[in-house]
Amino acid sequence: MLSHLPILQVILPLVAAPSCMMIRRANLVWFFAMLVSTAALVVSVLLLQQVLDTGPISYRLGGWEAPWGIEYRIDLLNAWVLLVITGLGTAVLTAARVSVQREMDDLRQTVFYSLYLLCFAGLLGIVATGDVFNVFVFLEISSLATYALIALGRDRRSLWAAFQYLIMGTIGATFILIGIGFLYMMTGTLNMADLAQRLPEINSSNTVLAAFAFIVVGVCLKLALFPLHMWLPNAYAFAPSIVTAFLAATATKVALYLLVRFIVTVFGVDFSLTSLPLQSLFIGLGLMGVFVASVVAIYQVDIKRMLAYSSVAQVGYMVVGIGISSVVALQATLLHLFNHALMKGGLFLALAGLVYRLGSSRIDAFNGLGRTMPWTMGAIVVGGISLIGMPLTVGFVSKWYLITAAIESDMWFVALLVVLGSLIAAIYIWRLVEAGYFREAPVARAATVGEAPLSLLVPTWILIGANIYFGIDTRLPVEVTGAAAQYLLGGIQ
Amino acid sequence: MLVTSLYNYWVVIGLMMIGLYMVVAQGNLIKKIIGLNIFQTSVFIFYISVGKVDGGAAPILSEGEAVYSNPLPHVLILTAIVVGIATTSLALALIIRIKRAYGSVEEREIQAEEAQC
């Protein structure tokens, strides 16, 4: 049983997804989905434990030997990302019941849980597999589920957002497919470890360069790296609240994992970051993303949209970490992957509570919120502080590592810009605080609006609490990501 | 010589460009999806061309054959074709709902209506 953990991680939600359609009763389906995703969480905890104890796990699908059959390979990086995804996915699902009930009719609720699990399975599959074509298949499973999830939104603009994302996402995925084709053409293998061994010999070939370009652009489309982020704000703003929380906490994280996996493991740092001028490109695009998206975020009226732009900015920080490409910088990226999932998961869940009570996430809905919904507003403030990166929150930890890495590599300018970017975040978070605590609620509303329901509030505060907990007791994330970064970059730096 | 012997790759590139151009330039959503399909199909042809080995027989074990074409890319692309069909059907379903919600499948008209509200 224990030796089958890597495949169980993926197959559990994958099989459970169609089963949801047979249950049909909305509350039962929710309970079933909860069971499945908790099981997935347990599996990922066991996997991480096993990897920490005994080193990387290799699982052969159907018993076929590695380069020929599909291999699932779990090392520290995978195991860590799997834990983040299952943890956040489960936390968001806990909150889903009431919010989904409010925003969808009965039939759609069943479809929602089915799609949720399908997307969950796809994301876990991308992370767990050690086979590049398998990556493409799972990428499409999760993407197709995501398009449908976004289209479940109440506003008709969600349809348009889903369609635009479908076009962009399919182009991105097809680019990755082309890249994989080139790689197979040159090496005759699809296994990541095998590719990593064979690629250095043929590095100078134009075909490998083209493969690299297609794959990086394709993944960056999924990652919403500036300037390929155009699909993200609309998709996040018009999707159902729970879907936004789920996507913000998991989908971009998986794309980031994929970028790290391809750049560091498959192509190797020597090729992708040293011999190509990608270092400055990543740092430049990342920082531009931070600034442009943060400034745009300041002017947003819809807060879901504002946080969506802020997600684009945060992706920028993570990519800067890859660009600096020292062990500490990669560690900062992996830390921020976890931390950003915590922040945005918590923030979007708090917004889900707001939408549940007020039916709107526009800035004027925030007026006087500090008095009418103190706990929800409190969660938003703490999450916002973490987003800015104040000490005692997780946001501080990852920015600290990023700045340290920049200074160690003599990139003072980058360190300075990272700090400046955080200041812009302070501006847009301040707008919320100002509306919530310093403006009066409209008279008609003040009497009727209460606190968000407990089943939404508790998961929100678990995530927000985690923001503070891991900001003070940093041992677990720092140790695991440190070891993962060390393992990925080997003895190079 | 090189151009004619590798003509299928040139076809791939041609189709790829036509498809991408249609996705970007066409305002009609259905035509965008057709473009996307052409783009994906070009990749299918690319994979199938990769699997061909010069002088190789069909990959079925038989007496007197030493060289076989590589069947793996073909199998891979079967999966990709299924993915492409799923994408197309989902896109068409979305277009039907867009048509109901906006009363149009023209990008410009939809955006004009969005700008109003």
Coordinates of C-alpha atoms in Angstrom, one line a residue, chain A residues 11-289:
Chain A
I11 CA -5.8 8.6 -8.9
L12 CA -7.9 9.2 -5.8
P13 CA -9.4 12.6 -6.9
L14 CA -9.4 11.5 -10.6
V15 CA -11.6 8.5 -9.9
A16 CA -13.7 10.4 -7.4
A17 CA -14.5 13.2 -9.8
P18 CA -17.0 11.3 -12.0
S19 CA -18.4 9.5 -8.9
C20 CA -19.6 12.9 -7.7
M21 CA -22.0 13.0 -10.6
M22 CA -23.7 9.9 -9.3
I23 CA -24.4 11.2 -5.8
R24 CA -26.2 14.3 -6.9
R25 CA -27.3 15.6 -3.4
A26 CA -25.3 18.7 -3.0
N27 CA -24.4 18.3 0.7
L28 CA -23.4 14.7 0.3
V29 CA -21.2 15.5 -2.7
W30 CA -19.5 18.2 -0.7
F31 CA -18.9 15.7 2.1
F32 CA -17.6 13.1 -0.3
A33 CA -15.3 15.6 -2.0
M34 CA -14.0 16.6 1.5
L35 CA -13.2 13.0 2.3
V36 CA -11.3 12.6 -1.0
S37 CA -9.3 15.7 -0.6
T38 CA -8.5 15.0 3.0
A39 CA -7.2 11.6 1.9
A40 CA -5.1 13.3 -0.7
L41 CA -3.7 15.6 2.0
V42 CA -2.8 12.6 4.2
V43 CA -1.1 10.9 1.2
S44 CA 1.0 14.0 0.5
V45 CA 2.0 14.3 4.2
L46 CA 3.1 10.6 4.1
L47 CA 5.0 11.2 0.9
L48 CA 6.9 14.2 2.2
Q49 CA 7.8 12.2 5.3
Q50 CA 9.0 9.3 3.2
V51 CA 11.1 11.6 1.0
L52 CA 12.6 13.3 4.0
D53 CA 13.5 9.9 5.5
T54 CA 14.7 7.9 2.5
G55 CA 15.3 10.3 -0.4
P56 CA 13.5 10.5 -3.8
I57 CA 10.8 7.9 -4.5
S58 CA 10.5 6.4 -8.0
Y59 CA 7.2 4.7 -8.9
R60 CA 6.8 2.7 -12.1
L61 CA 3.3 2.9 -13.6
G62 CA 2.1 -0.6 -14.4
G63 CA 5.5 -2.0 -13.5
W64 CA 7.2 -0.8 -16.7
E65 CA 10.9 0.1 -16.3
A66 CA 11.6 3.8 -16.2
P67 CA 12.8 5.2 -19.5
W68 CA 10.2 3.2 -21.4
G69 CA 7.2 3.3 -19.0
I70 CA 5.8 6.3 -17.2
E71 CA 7.7 7.1 -14.1
Y72 CA 6.3 9.0 -11.1
R73 CA 9.2 10.5 -9.3
I74 CA 8.8 12.3 -6.0
D75 CA 11.7 14.3 -4.7
L76 CA 11.7 17.1 -2.1
L77 CA 10.5 19.7 -4.6
N78 CA 7.5 17.6 -5.7
A79 CA 6.6 16.5 -2.3
W80 CA 6.7 20.0 -1.0
V81 CA 4.5 21.4 -3.8
L82 CA 2.1 18.4 -3.4
L83 CA 1.7 19.2 0.2
V84 CA 1.0 22.9 -0.6
I85 CA -1.6 22.0 -3.2
T86 CA -3.4 19.4 -1.2
G87 CA -3.4 21.5 1.9
L88 CA -4.7 24.6 0.3
G89 CA -7.2 22.6 -1.9
T90 CA -8.6 21.0 1.2
A91 CA -8.8 24.2 3.2
V92 CA -10.7 26.0 0.3
L93 CA -13.0 23.0 -0.1
T94 CA -13.9 23.1 3.6
A95 CA -15.2 26.7 3.0
A96 CA -16.9 25.8 -0.2
R97 CA -20.2 24.5 0.9
V98 CA -22.1 27.6 2.0
S99 CA -20.5 29.9 -0.6
V100 CA -21.3 27.5 -3.5
Q101 CA -24.8 27.0 -2.2
R102 CA -25.4 30.7 -2.3
E103 CA -23.8 31.3 -5.8
M104 CA -25.1 28.2 -7.7
D105 CA -28.3 26.2 -8.1
D106 CA -28.5 22.5 -7.1
L107 CA -27.5 20.9 -10.4
R108 CA -24.5 23.1 -10.8
Q109 CA -23.3 22.4 -7.3
T110 CA -22.7 18.7 -8.2
V111 CA -21.0 19.7 -11.4
F112 CA -18.8 22.1 -9.4
Y113 CA -17.5 19.5 -7.0
S114 CA -16.9 17.1 -9.9
L115 CA -14.9 19.8 -11.8
Y116 CA -13.1 20.8 -8.6
L117 CA -11.8 17.3 -8.0
L118 CA -10.9 16.9 -11.7
C119 CA -8.9 20.1 -11.6
F120 CA -7.3 19.0 -8.3
A121 CA -6.3 15.6 -9.9
G122 CA -4.8 17.4 -12.9
L123 CA -2.7 19.7 -10.8
L124 CA -1.5 16.9 -8.6
G125 CA -0.7 14.9 -11.7
I126 CA 1.4 17.6 -13.2
V127 CA 3.5 17.8 -10.0
A128 CA 3.8 14.0 -9.3
T129 CA 4.8 12.8 -12.7
G130 CA 8.3 12.4 -14.0
D131 CA 7.3 12.1 -17.7
V132 CA 7.0 15.2 -19.9
F133 CA 4.1 14.0 -22.0
N134 CA 2.2 13.1 -18.9
V135 CA 2.7 16.6 -17.8
F136 CA 0.9 17.8 -21.0
V137 CA -2.0 15.4 -20.4
F138 CA -2.5 16.5 -16.8
L139 CA -2.1 20.1 -17.8
E140 CA -4.9 19.8 -20.2
I141 CA -7.1 17.9 -17.6
S142 CA -6.7 20.7 -15.1
S143 CA -7.0 23.5 -17.7
L144 CA -10.2 22.2 -19.2
A145 CA -11.7 21.8 -15.7
T146 CA -10.6 25.3 -14.9
Y147 CA -12.3 26.8 -17.9
A148 CA -15.5 25.2 -17.0
L149 CA -15.1 26.2 -13.3
I150 CA -14.7 29.9 -14.3
A151 CA -17.7 29.7 -16.6
L152 CA -19.8 28.7 -13.5
G153 CA -19.7 32.4 -12.4
R154 CA -23.0 34.3 -12.0
D155 CA -22.0 37.2 -14.1
R156 CA -22.1 36.7 -17.9
R157 CA -18.7 38.2 -18.2
S158 CA -17.4 35.0 -16.6
L159 CA -18.2 33.3 -19.9
W160 CA -16.2 35.7 -21.8
A161 CA -13.3 35.4 -19.3
A162 CA -13.4 31.6 -19.6
F163 CA -13.4 31.8 -23.4
Q164 CA -10.4 34.1 -23.4
Y165 CA -8.6 31.9 -21.0
L166 CA -9.4 28.9 -23.1
I167 CA -7.8 30.4 -26.2
M168 CA -4.7 31.6 -24.3
G169 CA -4.4 28.4 -22.3
T170 CA -4.7 26.1 -25.3
I171 CA -2.1 28.0 -27.2
G172 CA 0.2 27.7 -24.1
A173 CA -0.4 24.0 -23.8
T174 CA 0.1 23.4 -27.5
F175 CA 3.4 25.3 -27.3
I176 CA 4.5 23.0 -24.5
L177 CA 3.4 20.0 -26.7
I178 CA 5.6 21.3 -29.6
G179 CA 8.5 21.7 -27.2
I180 CA 8.1 18.1 -26.0
G181 CA 8.0 17.0 -29.6
F182 CA 11.3 18.6 -30.3
L183 CA 12.8 17.1 -27.2
Y184 CA 11.6 13.7 -28.2
M185 CA 12.9 14.2 -31.7
M186 CA 16.4 14.9 -30.4
T187 CA 16.7 12.5 -27.5
G188 CA 14.1 9.7 -28.1
T189 CA 12.9 9.8 -24.5
L190 CA 10.1 11.5 -22.5
N191 CA 11.4 10.7 -19.1
M192 CA 12.6 13.8 -17.2
A193 CA 15.6 12.2 -15.5
D194 CA 16.6 10.5 -18.8
L195 CA 16.2 13.8 -20.7
A196 CA 18.4 15.6 -18.1
Q197 CA 21.1 13.0 -18.8
R198 CA 21.0 13.2 -22.6
L199 CA 20.4 16.9 -23.2
P200 CA 23.8 18.2 -22.1
E201 CA 25.5 16.4 -25.1
I202 CA 23.3 18.1 -27.7
N203 CA 22.9 21.5 -26.0
S204 CA 24.1 23.5 -28.9
S205 CA 21.5 22.2 -31.3
N206 CA 19.0 24.7 -32.6
T207 CA 16.2 22.1 -32.1
V208 CA 16.9 22.0 -28.4
L209 CA 16.9 25.8 -28.2
A210 CA 13.6 25.9 -30.0
A211 CA 12.2 23.2 -27.6
F212 CA 13.4 25.3 -24.7
A213 CA 11.8 28.5 -26.1
F214 CA 8.4 26.8 -26.8
I215 CA 8.3 25.2 -23.3
V216 CA 9.3 28.3 -21.4
V217 CA 6.8 30.5 -23.2
G218 CA 4.0 27.9 -22.9
V219 CA 4.6 27.5 -19.1
C220 CA 4.9 31.3 -18.6
L221 CA 1.5 31.7 -20.3
K222 CA 0.0 29.3 -17.7
L223 CA 2.0 31.1 -14.9
A224 CA 0.6 34.5 -16.0
L225 CA 4.1 36.0 -16.0
F226 CA 4.0 39.6 -17.2
P227 CA 3.3 40.3 -20.1
L228 CA 1.5 37.0 -20.7
H229 CA -0.9 37.7 -17.8
M230 CA -3.8 39.2 -19.8
W231 CA -6.2 36.3 -19.1
L232 CA -5.7 36.2 -15.3
P233 CA -7.5 39.4 -14.0
N234 CA -10.8 38.7 -15.7
A235 CA -10.7 35.0 -15.0
Y236 CA -10.2 35.6 -11.2
A237 CA -12.6 38.5 -11.0
F238 CA -15.7 36.8 -12.6
A239 CA -15.2 33.2 -11.4
P240 CA -17.2 32.0 -8.4
S241 CA -15.5 33.2 -5.2
I242 CA -14.4 29.7 -4.2
V243 CA -13.0 29.0 -7.6
T244 CA -10.9 32.2 -7.4
A245 CA -9.6 31.2 -4.0
F246 CA -8.7 27.7 -5.3
L247 CA -7.0 28.9 -8.5
A248 CA -5.1 31.7 -6.8
A249 CA -3.8 29.2 -4.2
T250 CA -2.9 26.3 -6.5
A251 CA -3.0 26.8 -10.3
T252 CA -0.2 29.4 -10.7
K253 CA 1.8 27.6 -8.1
V254 CA 1.8 24.4 -10.2
A255 CA 2.8 26.4 -13.3
L256 CA 5.7 27.9 -11.3
Y257 CA 6.7 24.4 -10.2
L258 CA 6.7 23.3 -13.8
L259 CA 8.9 26.3 -14.8
V260 CA 11.4 25.3 -12.0
R261 CA 11.3 21.7 -13.0
F262 CA 12.0 22.3 -16.7
I263 CA 14.6 25.0 -16.2
V264 CA 16.5 23.4 -13.4
T265 CA 16.0 19.6 -13.7
V266 CA 15.3 18.9 -17.3
F267 CA 17.4 21.5 -19.1
G268 CA 19.8 22.1 -16.3
V269 CA 20.9 25.4 -14.9
D270 CA 24.1 25.4 -16.9
F271 CA 22.1 25.5 -20.1
S272 CA 19.1 27.6 -19.3
L273 CA 20.5 30.2 -17.0
T274 CA 24.2 30.4 -17.6
S275 CA 24.7 30.0 -21.3
L276 CA 21.4 31.7 -22.3
P277 CA 20.8 35.3 -21.2
L278 CA 17.7 34.2 -19.4
Q279 CA 18.8 35.4 -16.0
S280 CA 18.4 39.1 -16.8
L281 CA 15.3 38.4 -18.8
F282 CA 13.6 36.7 -15.9
I283 CA 14.7 39.4 -13.4
G284 CA 13.6 42.1 -15.8
L285 CA 10.2 40.7 -16.6
G286 CA 9.6 39.7 -13.0
L287 CA 10.3 43.2 -11.7
M288 CA 8.3 44.8 -14.5
G289 CA 5.4 42.5 -13.6

